[in-house]
């Protein structure tokens, strides 16, 4: 006998593939095994036993005609053989059996067991071909691998338990599978009627209500699973090769079924026990007609009817499969039932091969699809990321990253994280929180634990906020900085922070949208004192006027877009600081001259060439700082002398060649920056500035310094670098308060020894070439180095 195990390779697939074999495939596999046994049994009988046994039917003896001498013919005598005597030996019988088997026996009776074997093997190959075909087997193997990991992952149980209000605790998976398999087998008919997943409650898996937590390793494994599922879904949803392969092999089986039923029904009657055989071999045996007995006929007849019954059952099962394939929409899969049962509303529906495999999984065990759905949910993924974040960012680690910012607040900066760790809210001493490039940030109600939080910075962060958290920020937040690339990153709740004092917005806004970015809601910011806008405005938004009654500092940084409409500035009468940077201004805006409380004006990086209108600044009696740097100003008008209240003046990075003596009539100046111009001469009137503490003419073309400069005895910082100076006056000794002296980049050959009288000057404050420093007396050099 040929053992059936020899044919197992035709139907063998990996054990885990059984999850993709619905009940009809399992049933037809068993039918195939039975039909295979019929074929093997018939073939074995054919080989081991005599196929046919024949006996001579009649014997006629022909005597030759004898001519007598008188030429009369004598007719031959005819005798019919009686009894069993045939005078044939064993070899003649074997020859007769073989000849009659080949000539007289119907082909169906001869080849029936081989036909059964061949058809059964074709059925087996068809049933499992999609598991072996290169284009589909790789997808199936990948899917089964991911599915098993998703089913066994501790995160799956935790996620499903959380949404159902239970504590996560995973029971023995093998036990749950056994229970579920029994339940599924008892409800196969119900499963067929479902449009998509009809899952079994997860309570079978969750048993004890004891708390558990994922360790770091399990969290990382689950995170990797989410990425694999995303990539797999993107790959598989593009095509439908699995669906097409399964349909084709099912159609082929139906065609085979019809073919087998058709010709077997017609030919089964040809299997007869008695066969009449007429073979012209009388010259060898003496007989022509034989009566043969087909020894296997009775058994083959019974086997053929039995085989037809099995094929009929097999065929009707395939017809049902075809009905299931074409009647239902198997290229679409809805998780609606899972969404309703688990409460995870963002589980997406899938299509094509991904949907088809999930439909097949449902026929095996609906629990697989339910647990797999957890890894399609962004909500579930965000929860896992949150858990991993909490493992990685412990309160102790966060406290180590605390720094003191320029506002003298304890600040924590987090950069490019996948979310916001919950452990932040345990660092109660935190005063400033800075988040950069963090997507899907959710600020929970637990932020209320940060009682000392006053400052929040959000740089390119897309976030959501809990209602309770909004209430907390309304009361506590003093400073808010938001840098955004589009309006989605601009939080709507910022316009309701009634205690906010400083607001900084950095983002590109179209000119048409600048008036309705949400700034109309600024009227609710009753305590706002500082507003900084870095954008591309063409005019001052009307909504800023809503906070004009209490706004003190306004900073507008444009990207070079020309700011043309500034009339709204006139209404901001309480402004003390105004910056209009990179706004392509060609003149000092007249609206500025109406701001009688203005103390600081900065017009950096504009296109100012002439500042004759500066005379109107004499009405700004409180103006102490004027910054006209980084422009194209060629000269300073004499009207500058009327700005008697100025204490700080910045003209650096312009094109000034000649300094007007009237500039030095602003006798309250403490800080004067004229660096990066084309100045060749400093008027002696500089000696009038007896309050001057900072003076810079770096990067000019000055050849000589007036002695009157050294009469400014309050000078602490003097920057003369990168000029054309060749001599430093000994009167430098007058500047006894000097702490910073920059001389590098000139033509000095030596330094005056009188520098020793500048007792506040240290080596770190003297910026000069090393070779020039060596020209000072050695004891003075040693003293400067020691200090």
XYZ file of C-alpha atoms in Angstrom:
787
model
C 0.000 0.000 0.000
C 1.116 3.567 -0.678
C 0.801 5.581 2.553
C -1.459 8.650 2.308
C 1.240 10.749 3.958
C 3.163 10.605 0.692
C 0.556 12.929 -0.840
C 0.598 15.428 2.006
C 2.939 17.758 0.163
C 0.161 18.557 -2.329
C -2.034 20.069 0.362
C 0.462 20.992 3.057
C 0.665 24.609 4.226
C 2.152 26.236 7.275
C 0.098 25.547 10.412
C -0.585 29.235 11.049
C -2.279 29.501 7.638
C -5.284 27.705 9.093
C -6.677 31.084 10.197
C -7.280 31.851 6.509
C -9.170 28.602 5.912
C -12.921 29.016 6.515
C -15.062 26.074 7.459
C -15.825 25.134 3.826
C -12.132 24.911 2.980
C -11.512 22.730 6.017
C -14.501 20.561 5.096
C -13.393 20.151 1.477
C -9.886 19.308 2.660
C -11.306 16.372 4.614
C -13.389 15.335 1.606
C -10.236 15.483 -0.515
C -8.478 13.175 1.926
C -11.360 10.661 1.701
C -11.397 10.823 -2.107
C -7.650 10.463 -2.129
C -7.942 7.311 -0.034
C -10.496 5.940 -2.529
C -8.105 6.597 -5.373
C -5.107 5.144 -3.571
C -7.116 2.086 -2.506
C -8.311 1.454 -6.062
C -4.826 1.917 -7.502
C -3.396 -0.488 -4.964
C -5.963 -3.158 -5.869
C -5.230 -2.614 -9.544
C -1.549 -3.229 -8.992
C -1.672 -6.116 -6.550
C -4.511 -8.300 -7.864
C -5.488 -9.851 -11.189
C -7.435 -7.378 -13.220
C -9.467 -9.845 -15.281
C -9.919 -13.659 -15.597
C -11.014 -15.151 -18.927
C -12.168 -18.616 -20.068
C -12.842 -19.907 -23.587
C -16.518 -19.607 -24.426
C -16.657 -22.292 -27.177
C -14.238 -24.590 -29.044
C -14.812 -25.639 -32.636
C -12.488 -28.306 -34.173
C -11.931 -27.887 -37.842
C -10.680 -31.119 -39.647
C -9.219 -30.556 -43.035
C -11.252 -31.721 -46.030
C -10.017 -35.112 -47.155
C -10.194 -36.003 -50.816
C -10.831 -39.621 -51.371
C -9.451 -41.339 -54.403
C -12.779 -41.112 -56.087
C -12.444 -37.316 -55.396
C -15.446 -37.096 -53.099
C -15.115 -34.565 -50.360
C -15.633 -35.494 -46.734
C -17.044 -32.567 -44.616
C -15.298 -31.854 -41.245
C -16.830 -33.016 -38.027
C -18.009 -30.305 -35.595
C -17.737 -31.143 -31.936
C -18.631 -28.806 -29.081
C -16.307 -29.072 -26.105
C -17.894 -30.281 -22.974
C -16.679 -29.933 -19.345
C -13.653 -27.892 -18.179
C -10.935 -29.418 -20.299
C -9.314 -26.764 -22.490
C -5.810 -28.045 -23.010
C -4.464 -24.486 -22.243
C -1.483 -23.888 -19.991
C -0.946 -21.035 -17.506
C 0.968 -18.781 -19.890
C -1.834 -19.008 -22.436
C -4.368 -17.969 -19.800
C -2.195 -15.005 -18.817
C -1.897 -13.994 -22.430
C -5.644 -14.250 -22.938
C -6.317 -12.181 -19.741
C -3.957 -9.452 -20.855
C -5.330 -9.294 -24.376
C -8.928 -9.161 -23.217
C -8.078 -6.543 -20.584
C -6.619 -4.294 -23.250
C -9.134 -4.996 -26.019
C -12.451 -5.715 -24.401
C -12.529 -3.909 -21.019
C -13.984 -0.338 -21.111
C -11.430 2.395 -20.448
C -13.442 3.796 -17.542
C -13.346 0.433 -15.751
C -9.600 0.258 -16.307
C -8.624 3.821 -15.278
C -11.253 4.711 -12.690
C -8.903 4.689 -9.631
C -6.297 6.729 -11.504
C -8.901 9.297 -12.503
C -10.020 9.569 -8.894
C -6.422 10.105 -7.802
C -5.701 12.736 -10.453
C -8.914 14.696 -9.841
C -8.374 14.630 -6.091
C -4.827 15.925 -6.421
C -6.102 18.732 -8.657
C -8.691 19.597 -6.003
C -5.973 19.699 -3.340
C -3.730 21.898 -5.446
C -6.604 24.276 -6.228
C -7.580 24.572 -2.562
C -4.092 25.643 -1.479
C -2.627 27.246 -4.580
C -2.970 30.802 -3.241
C -0.815 29.803 -0.282
C 1.972 28.768 -2.671
C 1.728 31.320 -5.493
C 4.648 33.791 -5.179
C 2.511 36.863 -5.724
C 0.148 35.999 -2.899
C 2.085 33.806 -0.487
C 4.394 36.625 0.609
C 1.441 38.833 1.516
C -0.260 35.995 3.369
C 2.857 35.120 5.344
C 3.389 38.756 6.288
C -0.241 39.166 7.283
C -0.279 36.001 9.402
C 2.946 37.043 11.120
C 1.564 40.465 12.018
C -1.824 39.034 12.983
C -0.305 36.594 15.450
C 1.788 39.291 17.079
C -1.219 41.608 17.328
C -3.330 38.856 18.876
C -0.706 38.005 21.501
C 0.411 41.568 22.233
C -0.258 42.708 25.829
C -1.107 46.139 24.413
C -4.158 44.707 22.620
C -5.676 43.489 25.848
C -4.818 46.703 27.649
C -6.368 48.902 24.957
C -9.604 46.885 24.762
C -9.874 46.739 28.536
C -9.442 50.485 28.935
C -12.233 51.352 26.532
C -14.532 48.794 28.164
C -13.828 50.115 31.634
C -11.889 47.103 32.778
C -8.377 46.793 34.098
C -5.982 45.063 31.712
C -4.975 41.537 32.618
C -4.377 38.949 29.945
C -5.380 35.363 30.538
C -3.841 32.365 28.890
C -4.309 32.950 25.156
C -4.457 29.266 24.387
C -7.378 28.826 26.753
C -9.247 31.724 25.208
C -8.671 30.387 21.723
C -10.054 26.995 22.701
C -13.196 28.564 24.123
C -13.629 30.794 21.112
C -13.149 27.974 18.635
C -15.946 25.977 20.261
C -18.189 29.020 20.162
C -17.412 29.731 16.517
C -18.001 26.153 15.421
C -21.423 26.235 17.039
C -22.369 29.438 15.222
C -21.000 29.015 11.731
C -24.336 29.769 10.113
C -24.661 33.023 12.018
C -21.204 34.088 10.951
C -22.105 33.706 7.302
C -24.923 36.232 7.576
C -22.780 39.064 8.920
C -21.735 41.896 6.647
C -18.480 42.315 8.542
C -17.076 41.422 11.895
C -19.417 39.936 14.496
C -16.902 39.694 17.260
C -17.072 37.888 20.554
C -16.809 40.024 23.672
C -13.285 40.566 24.881
C -14.374 39.613 28.384
C -13.390 36.078 27.520
C -9.813 37.247 27.450
C -9.965 39.664 30.356
C -10.521 37.809 33.562
C -9.169 39.273 36.735
C -9.678 42.949 37.454
C -6.125 43.446 38.618
C -4.043 46.353 37.366
C -1.082 45.765 35.108
C 1.253 47.935 33.100
C 3.353 47.383 30.030
C 7.069 47.370 30.552
C 9.339 49.337 28.247
C 10.167 46.365 26.027
C 6.518 45.473 25.452
C 5.764 49.089 24.655
C 8.504 49.236 22.032
C 7.291 45.987 20.488
C 3.758 47.326 20.251
C 5.065 50.560 18.717
C 6.891 48.542 16.054
C 3.660 46.620 15.371
C 1.796 49.844 14.650
C 4.411 50.787 12.066
C 4.278 47.336 10.457
C 0.485 47.433 10.231
C 0.583 50.873 8.597
C 3.092 49.803 5.967
C 1.333 46.499 5.357
C -2.044 48.173 4.929
C -0.597 50.693 2.498
C 0.952 47.870 0.474
C -1.945 45.388 0.463
C -4.796 47.825 -0.144
C -3.272 48.734 -3.500
C -4.280 45.443 -5.189
C -6.659 42.483 -5.121
C -4.450 39.568 -6.200
C -5.466 37.452 -3.191
C -9.146 37.885 -3.930
C -8.625 37.123 -7.628
C -6.548 34.020 -6.901
C -9.129 32.636 -4.480
C -11.989 33.299 -6.902
C -10.148 31.614 -9.753
C -9.307 28.489 -7.789
C -12.915 28.260 -6.568
C -14.280 28.613 -10.103
C -11.848 25.941 -11.287
C -13.067 23.559 -8.581
C -16.680 24.159 -9.578
C -15.803 23.442 -13.215
C -14.000 20.248 -12.175
C -16.988 19.212 -10.104
C -19.372 19.609 -13.046
C -17.015 17.760 -15.369
C -16.564 14.847 -12.968
C -20.283 14.521 -12.294
C -21.085 14.642 -15.988
C -18.815 11.953 -17.329
C -18.847 9.716 -14.247
C -22.638 9.572 -14.227
C -22.606 8.517 -17.866
C -19.851 5.936 -17.601
C -20.334 4.342 -14.208
C -22.609 1.734 -15.802
C -19.703 0.567 -17.940
C -18.150 -1.114 -14.932
C -19.483 -4.695 -15.426
C -18.545 -8.003 -13.865
C -18.882 -10.147 -17.055
C -17.141 -9.022 -20.213
C -17.461 -10.711 -23.634
C -14.151 -10.860 -25.375
C -13.487 -11.771 -29.006
C -9.854 -11.810 -29.962
C -8.410 -13.351 -33.095
C -5.808 -15.505 -31.367
C -7.065 -18.939 -32.237
C -3.848 -19.758 -34.007
C -2.142 -19.487 -30.642
C -4.779 -20.768 -28.265
C -7.292 -22.473 -30.465
C -10.025 -20.116 -29.188
C -11.508 -16.874 -30.435
C -14.388 -16.088 -28.079
C -13.889 -15.749 -24.343
C -16.044 -14.999 -21.331
C -14.157 -12.791 -18.835
C -14.741 -11.857 -15.236
C -13.605 -8.363 -14.150
C -12.550 -9.144 -10.593
C -12.649 -5.503 -9.370
C -15.891 -4.577 -11.086
C -18.180 -4.998 -8.127
C -15.850 -3.092 -5.802
C -15.083 -0.384 -8.386
C -18.786 0.090 -9.004
C -19.441 0.651 -5.334
C -16.401 2.944 -5.048
C -17.490 4.963 -8.062
C -20.939 5.611 -6.605
C -19.332 6.499 -3.284
C -16.876 8.775 -5.079
C -19.713 10.495 -6.920
C -21.429 11.181 -3.618
C -18.303 12.761 -2.155
C -17.729 14.793 -5.308
C -21.339 15.984 -5.178
C -20.921 17.154 -1.575
C -17.594 18.733 -2.516
C -19.166 20.472 -5.489
C -22.139 21.855 -3.569
C -19.704 23.197 -0.995
C -17.780 24.928 -3.767
C -21.014 26.348 -5.131
C -21.764 27.760 -1.710
C -18.258 29.250 -1.650
C -18.915 30.837 -5.033
C -22.170 32.275 -3.744
C -20.320 33.715 -0.742
C -17.629 35.201 -2.964
C -19.938 36.888 -5.464
C -22.929 37.739 -3.309
C -21.019 39.593 -0.586
C -18.801 42.630 -1.031
C -15.557 41.033 0.070
C -13.326 43.822 -1.193
C -14.662 46.151 1.491
C -14.542 45.559 5.215
C -16.296 47.612 7.876
C -15.263 47.730 11.532
C -18.562 49.325 12.524
C -19.414 46.554 14.976
C -16.005 46.833 16.629
C -16.319 50.602 16.846
C -19.670 50.274 18.572
C -18.545 47.524 20.922
C -15.157 48.920 21.946
C -15.831 52.643 21.691
C -12.711 53.157 19.530
C -14.351 55.340 16.911
C -11.394 56.000 14.636
C -10.814 52.443 13.401
C -10.855 52.878 9.597
C -12.613 50.624 7.116
C -10.313 48.792 4.699
C -10.543 47.530 1.137
C -9.171 45.140 -1.500
C -6.937 42.285 -0.321
C -6.764 43.630 3.215
C -10.557 43.488 3.461
C -10.698 40.034 1.880
C -8.242 38.547 4.372
C -10.188 40.009 7.277
C -13.401 38.449 5.931
C -11.597 35.119 5.767
C -10.303 35.590 9.326
C -13.859 36.195 10.533
C -14.872 32.788 9.236
C -12.160 31.250 11.391
C -12.389 33.347 14.577
C -13.851 36.892 14.804
C -11.693 37.689 17.819
C -8.644 37.961 15.573
C -10.117 40.863 13.615
C -11.234 42.610 16.755
C -7.804 42.459 18.323
C -6.153 43.343 15.020
C -8.367 46.448 14.731
C -6.644 47.934 17.783
C -3.517 48.451 15.671
C -5.441 50.358 13.004
C -6.605 52.998 15.469
C -4.705 56.262 15.790
C -6.249 56.755 19.225
C -4.813 53.452 20.357
C -1.450 54.314 18.820
C -1.395 57.670 20.583
C -2.133 55.982 23.900
C 0.760 53.610 23.345
C 3.066 56.475 22.404
C 1.974 58.199 25.572
C 2.810 55.147 27.610
C 6.227 54.825 25.993
C 6.859 58.512 26.561
C 6.082 58.133 30.243
C 8.552 55.248 30.453
C 11.259 57.261 28.713
C 10.724 60.655 30.343
C 10.616 60.100 34.062
C 10.106 63.049 36.444
C 13.743 62.772 37.529
C 14.963 63.026 33.927
C 12.746 66.033 33.295
C 14.012 67.825 36.385
C 17.573 67.408 35.131
C 16.650 69.368 31.993
C 15.282 72.377 33.852
C 17.043 75.665 33.003
C 16.511 79.285 33.943
C 15.396 81.370 30.942
C 15.896 85.082 30.255
C 12.750 85.879 32.243
C 14.309 84.183 35.292
C 11.812 81.324 35.172
C 12.509 77.598 35.436
C 12.016 76.355 31.868
C 11.688 72.869 30.397
C 12.278 72.495 26.660
C 11.093 69.391 24.765
C 11.999 68.949 21.113
C 10.538 66.611 18.435
C 8.780 64.149 20.722
C 5.877 61.960 19.659
C 3.681 63.528 22.321
C 3.611 65.161 25.713
C 4.727 62.944 28.624
C 2.258 62.823 31.500
C 5.213 62.879 33.878
C 5.663 66.594 33.108
C 2.759 67.338 35.388
C 4.644 65.839 38.308
C 7.337 68.524 37.985
C 5.318 71.030 39.968
C 8.143 73.580 40.223
C 7.981 74.157 36.450
C 7.349 77.797 35.487
C 7.932 77.787 31.719
C 7.181 75.005 29.231
C 8.626 75.116 25.714
C 7.455 72.568 23.127
C 9.029 72.427 19.661
C 7.894 70.388 16.621
C 5.653 68.033 18.564
C 2.589 66.812 16.691
C -0.691 65.545 18.130
C -0.064 67.140 21.499
C -2.929 66.925 23.935
C -2.838 69.080 27.033
C -4.873 67.187 29.635
C -6.661 68.424 32.697
C -3.711 67.295 34.819
C -1.830 70.431 33.746
C -3.587 72.028 36.670
C -0.953 70.345 38.861
C 1.596 72.859 37.555
C 0.556 75.630 39.878
C 3.678 77.686 39.104
C 3.305 77.589 35.319
C 3.267 81.100 33.857
C 4.883 80.761 30.433
C 4.072 78.454 27.500
C 5.888 78.258 24.140
C 4.498 76.234 21.235
C 6.737 76.088 18.179
C 5.138 74.232 15.237
C 2.978 72.116 17.501
C -0.470 70.886 16.561
C -2.304 70.371 19.816
C -5.633 69.847 21.481
C -6.587 70.901 24.962
C -8.973 69.644 27.595
C -11.715 71.998 28.780
C -10.413 71.915 32.336
C -6.914 72.695 31.080
C -8.267 75.719 29.216
C -9.780 77.066 32.411
C -6.474 76.595 34.200
C -4.499 78.411 31.502
C -6.986 81.271 31.515
C -6.142 81.925 35.139
C -2.430 81.130 35.292
C -0.769 81.824 31.950
C 1.091 85.119 31.628
C 3.250 84.573 28.540
C 2.373 82.626 25.374
C 4.581 82.095 22.327
C 3.225 80.353 19.233
C 5.168 79.613 16.066
C 3.028 78.140 13.302
C 3.211 77.228 9.623
C -0.540 77.125 9.027
C -3.704 78.099 10.844
C -4.174 74.578 12.254
C -1.172 75.119 14.506
C -2.657 78.346 15.837
C -4.677 77.389 18.934
C -8.107 78.986 19.071
C -8.131 79.027 22.861
C -5.341 81.607 23.061
C -7.873 84.364 22.453
C -9.623 83.560 25.726
C -6.616 83.812 28.061
C -7.938 86.745 30.012
C -4.873 87.030 32.295
C -2.334 86.834 29.478
C 0.203 89.647 29.563
C 2.532 88.773 26.686
C 1.603 87.191 23.355
C 4.111 86.279 20.648
C 2.839 84.937 17.307
C 5.261 83.781 14.597
C 3.799 82.557 11.338
C 3.133 83.339 7.705
C -0.277 84.835 7.047
C -1.595 85.967 3.691
C -2.368 89.655 3.444
C -6.049 88.951 2.894
C -6.264 86.728 5.931
C -4.294 89.025 8.206
C -7.396 90.788 9.395
C -9.281 87.653 10.383
C -6.622 85.363 11.816
C -8.584 85.381 15.004
C -7.106 88.660 16.199
C -10.578 90.083 16.453
C -10.905 88.038 19.601
C -8.024 89.850 21.267
C -10.562 92.059 22.950
C -10.911 89.358 25.605
C -7.247 89.691 26.543
C -7.877 92.402 29.092
C -4.399 92.284 30.624
C -2.333 92.035 27.444
C 0.621 94.406 27.580
C 3.002 92.965 24.996
C 2.053 91.816 21.496
C 4.615 90.518 19.020
C 3.592 89.510 15.480
C 6.015 88.024 12.986
C 4.178 87.654 9.714
C 3.588 89.331 6.346
C 1.127 92.126 7.091
C 0.311 94.862 4.610
C -1.521 96.887 7.230
C -1.952 97.011 10.961
C -4.877 94.687 11.780
C -7.909 96.551 13.015
C -8.396 94.033 15.791
C -5.209 95.180 17.537
C -7.024 98.374 18.357
C -9.275 96.310 20.645
C -6.385 96.051 23.114
C -5.085 99.576 22.560
C -6.305 100.735 25.946
C -3.788 98.546 27.784
C -1.247 97.481 25.141
C 2.185 98.886 25.956
C 4.561 97.051 23.609
C 3.887 96.218 19.950
C 6.428 94.353 17.829
C 5.739 93.698 14.138
C 8.317 91.681 12.199
C 7.457 91.406 8.519
C 9.131 89.165 5.956
C 9.842 92.128 3.664
C 6.207 92.720 2.726
C 5.567 96.432 2.490
C 3.530 97.779 5.390
C 1.501 100.579 3.837
C -1.461 101.296 6.126
C -0.426 102.418 9.597
C -3.303 104.688 10.587
C -4.395 102.301 13.323
C -1.206 103.106 15.188
C -2.643 106.503 16.113
C -5.192 104.794 18.344
C -2.568 102.988 20.433
C -1.836 105.978 22.612
C -0.507 103.897 25.499
C 2.308 102.273 23.541
C 5.718 102.674 25.150
C 7.634 100.398 22.756
C 7.114 100.007 19.017
C 9.099 97.864 16.600
C 8.396 97.824 12.866
C 11.088 95.527 11.502
C 11.620 94.527 7.857
C 8.448 96.282 6.727
C 9.967 97.990 3.653
C 9.300 101.458 5.072
C 10.792 104.378 3.168
C 9.848 107.012 5.696
C 9.241 107.159 9.390
C 5.446 106.635 9.631
C 3.611 109.822 10.618
C 1.277 107.794 12.802
C 4.202 107.212 15.142
C 4.356 110.876 16.063
C 0.943 110.623 17.713
C 2.169 108.118 20.301
C 2.981 110.580 23.041
C 3.844 107.840 25.556
C 6.339 106.155 23.242
C 9.706 105.491 24.861
C 11.386 103.172 22.344
C 11.087 103.101 18.548
C 12.806 100.460 16.417
C 12.701 100.664 12.604
C 15.317 98.036 11.868
C 15.820 96.505 8.383
C 13.622 98.864 6.409
C 14.368 100.983 3.366
C 14.881 104.358 5.027
C 17.060 106.736 3.056
C 16.054 110.108 4.437
C 14.841 110.863 7.954
C 14.009 114.563 7.635
C 10.667 113.890 9.334
C 12.568 113.019 12.486
C 11.913 116.578 13.582
C 8.371 115.495 14.469
C 9.819 113.210 17.096
C 10.331 116.279 19.289
C 6.698 115.814 20.317
C 7.550 112.430 21.741
C 8.837 113.784 25.025
C 9.270 110.354 26.538
C 11.261 108.891 23.658
C 14.552 107.625 25.069
C 15.591 105.008 22.510
C 15.634 105.336 18.724
C 16.849 102.475 16.546
C 17.312 103.297 12.865
C 19.900 100.608 12.182
C 20.155 98.341 9.143
C 18.738 100.871 6.677
C 20.124 103.012 3.859
C 20.419 106.364 5.649
C 23.079 108.600 4.103
C 23.134 111.475 6.576
C 21.755 112.577 9.917
C 19.691 115.806 9.716
C 20.388 118.663 12.074
C 16.873 118.328 13.507
C 18.172 115.412 15.546
C 19.245 117.964 18.148
C 15.611 118.546 19.072
C 15.329 115.015 20.493
C 16.638 116.092 23.833
C 15.241 113.110 25.705
C 17.185 110.485 23.709
C 19.429 108.214 25.763
C 20.109 105.432 23.247
C 20.610 105.964 19.525
C 21.388 103.281 16.942
C 22.588 104.233 13.439
C 24.663 101.157 12.692
C 24.653 99.403 9.295
C 23.737 102.463 7.240
C 25.574 104.541 4.645
C 26.459 107.587 6.718
C 29.640 109.400 5.654
C 29.514 112.666 7.591
C 28.413 113.142 11.172
C 26.477 116.294 11.854
C 27.710 118.191 14.925
C 24.070 118.638 15.899
C 23.921 114.948 16.727
C 26.034 115.559 19.803
C 23.633 118.155 21.141
C 21.482 115.295 22.404
C 23.365 115.620 25.648
C 21.471 112.820 27.435
C 22.842 110.119 25.181
C 24.264 107.163 27.076
C 24.465 104.711 24.175
C 25.526 105.688 20.655
C 26.137 103.069 17.964
C 27.529 104.299 14.631
C 29.235 101.071 13.540
C 29.262 99.709 9.967
C 29.031 103.030 8.118
C 31.412 105.080 5.955
C 32.343 107.700 8.582
C 35.800 109.300 8.197
C 35.715 111.969 10.890
C 34.298 112.365 14.381
C 33.407 115.988 15.247
C 34.980 117.413 18.420
C 31.451 118.193 19.663
C 31.324 114.632 20.903
C 32.869 115.903 24.081
C 29.502 117.405 24.970
C 28.117 113.925 25.678
C 29.165 113.740 29.285
C 26.655 110.939 29.980
C 27.966 108.708 27.214
C 28.725 105.188 28.427
C 28.747 103.217 25.156
C 30.253 104.434 21.901
C 30.857 102.275 18.839
C 32.299 103.296 15.474
C 33.477 99.833 14.456
C 33.857 99.148 10.715
C 34.236 102.710 9.481
C 37.051 104.686 7.824
C 38.170 106.881 10.723
C 41.826 107.960 10.689
C 41.988 110.143 13.788
C 40.172 110.492 17.084
C 39.375 113.916 18.543
C 40.800 114.534 21.993
C 37.341 115.641 23.090
C 36.251 112.005 22.904
C 38.296 111.264 26.004
C 36.421 113.955 27.924
C 33.441 111.595 28.009
C 34.657 110.239 31.310
C 31.685 107.976 31.924
C 32.552 105.796 28.949
C 32.598 102.110 29.822
C 32.581 100.616 26.310
C 34.590 102.075 23.430
C 34.645 100.178 20.134
C 37.131 101.484 17.537
C 37.897 98.281 15.689
C 38.325 97.905 11.916
C 39.122 101.513 11.130
C 42.240 103.289 9.821
C 43.616 104.534 13.151
C 47.366 104.578 13.676
C 47.650 106.372 16.991
C 45.792 106.147 20.290
C 46.006 109.316 22.348
C 47.544 109.104 25.818
C 44.414 110.845 26.991
C 42.831 107.432 27.013
C 43.898 107.500 30.639
C 40.994 109.867 31.318
C 38.548 107.016 30.848
C 39.006 105.462 34.249
C 35.639 103.629 34.087
C 36.484 101.896 30.806
C 35.809 98.145 30.940
C 35.741 97.262 27.219
C 38.106 98.650 24.594
C 38.126 97.301 21.028
C 41.099 98.291 18.869
C 41.575 95.246 16.642
C 41.778 95.799 12.888
C 43.574 99.163 12.857
C 47.138 100.318 12.023
C 48.484 100.719 15.544
C 52.165 100.052 16.109
C 52.035 100.288 19.874
C 49.642 100.987 22.696
C 50.094 103.961 24.999
C 51.342 103.019 28.461
C 48.700 105.365 29.839
C 46.274 102.489 29.476
C 47.400 101.426 32.923
C 45.323 104.224 34.391
C 42.183 102.571 33.031
C 42.014 100.464 36.155
C 38.658 98.863 35.333
C 40.002 97.473 32.056
C 40.909 93.767 32.175
C 42.608 91.556 29.601
C 39.276 90.050 28.558
C 37.893 93.520 27.899
C 40.825 94.617 25.727
C 40.238 93.424 22.146
C 43.531 93.853 20.365
C 46.100 91.823 18.427
C 48.417 89.782 20.631
C 51.508 91.371 19.134
C 50.149 94.810 19.941
C 49.310 93.765 23.474
C 52.988 92.888 23.943
C 53.929 96.564 23.481
C 52.469 97.384 26.892
C 54.783 97.382 29.903
C 55.314 93.837 31.178
C 54.199 94.525 34.726
C 50.965 96.040 33.404
C 50.412 93.061 31.122
C 50.921 90.669 34.012
C 48.549 92.644 36.159
C 45.828 92.610 33.495
C 46.248 88.865 32.954
C 46.190 88.140 36.669
C 43.002 90.091 37.158
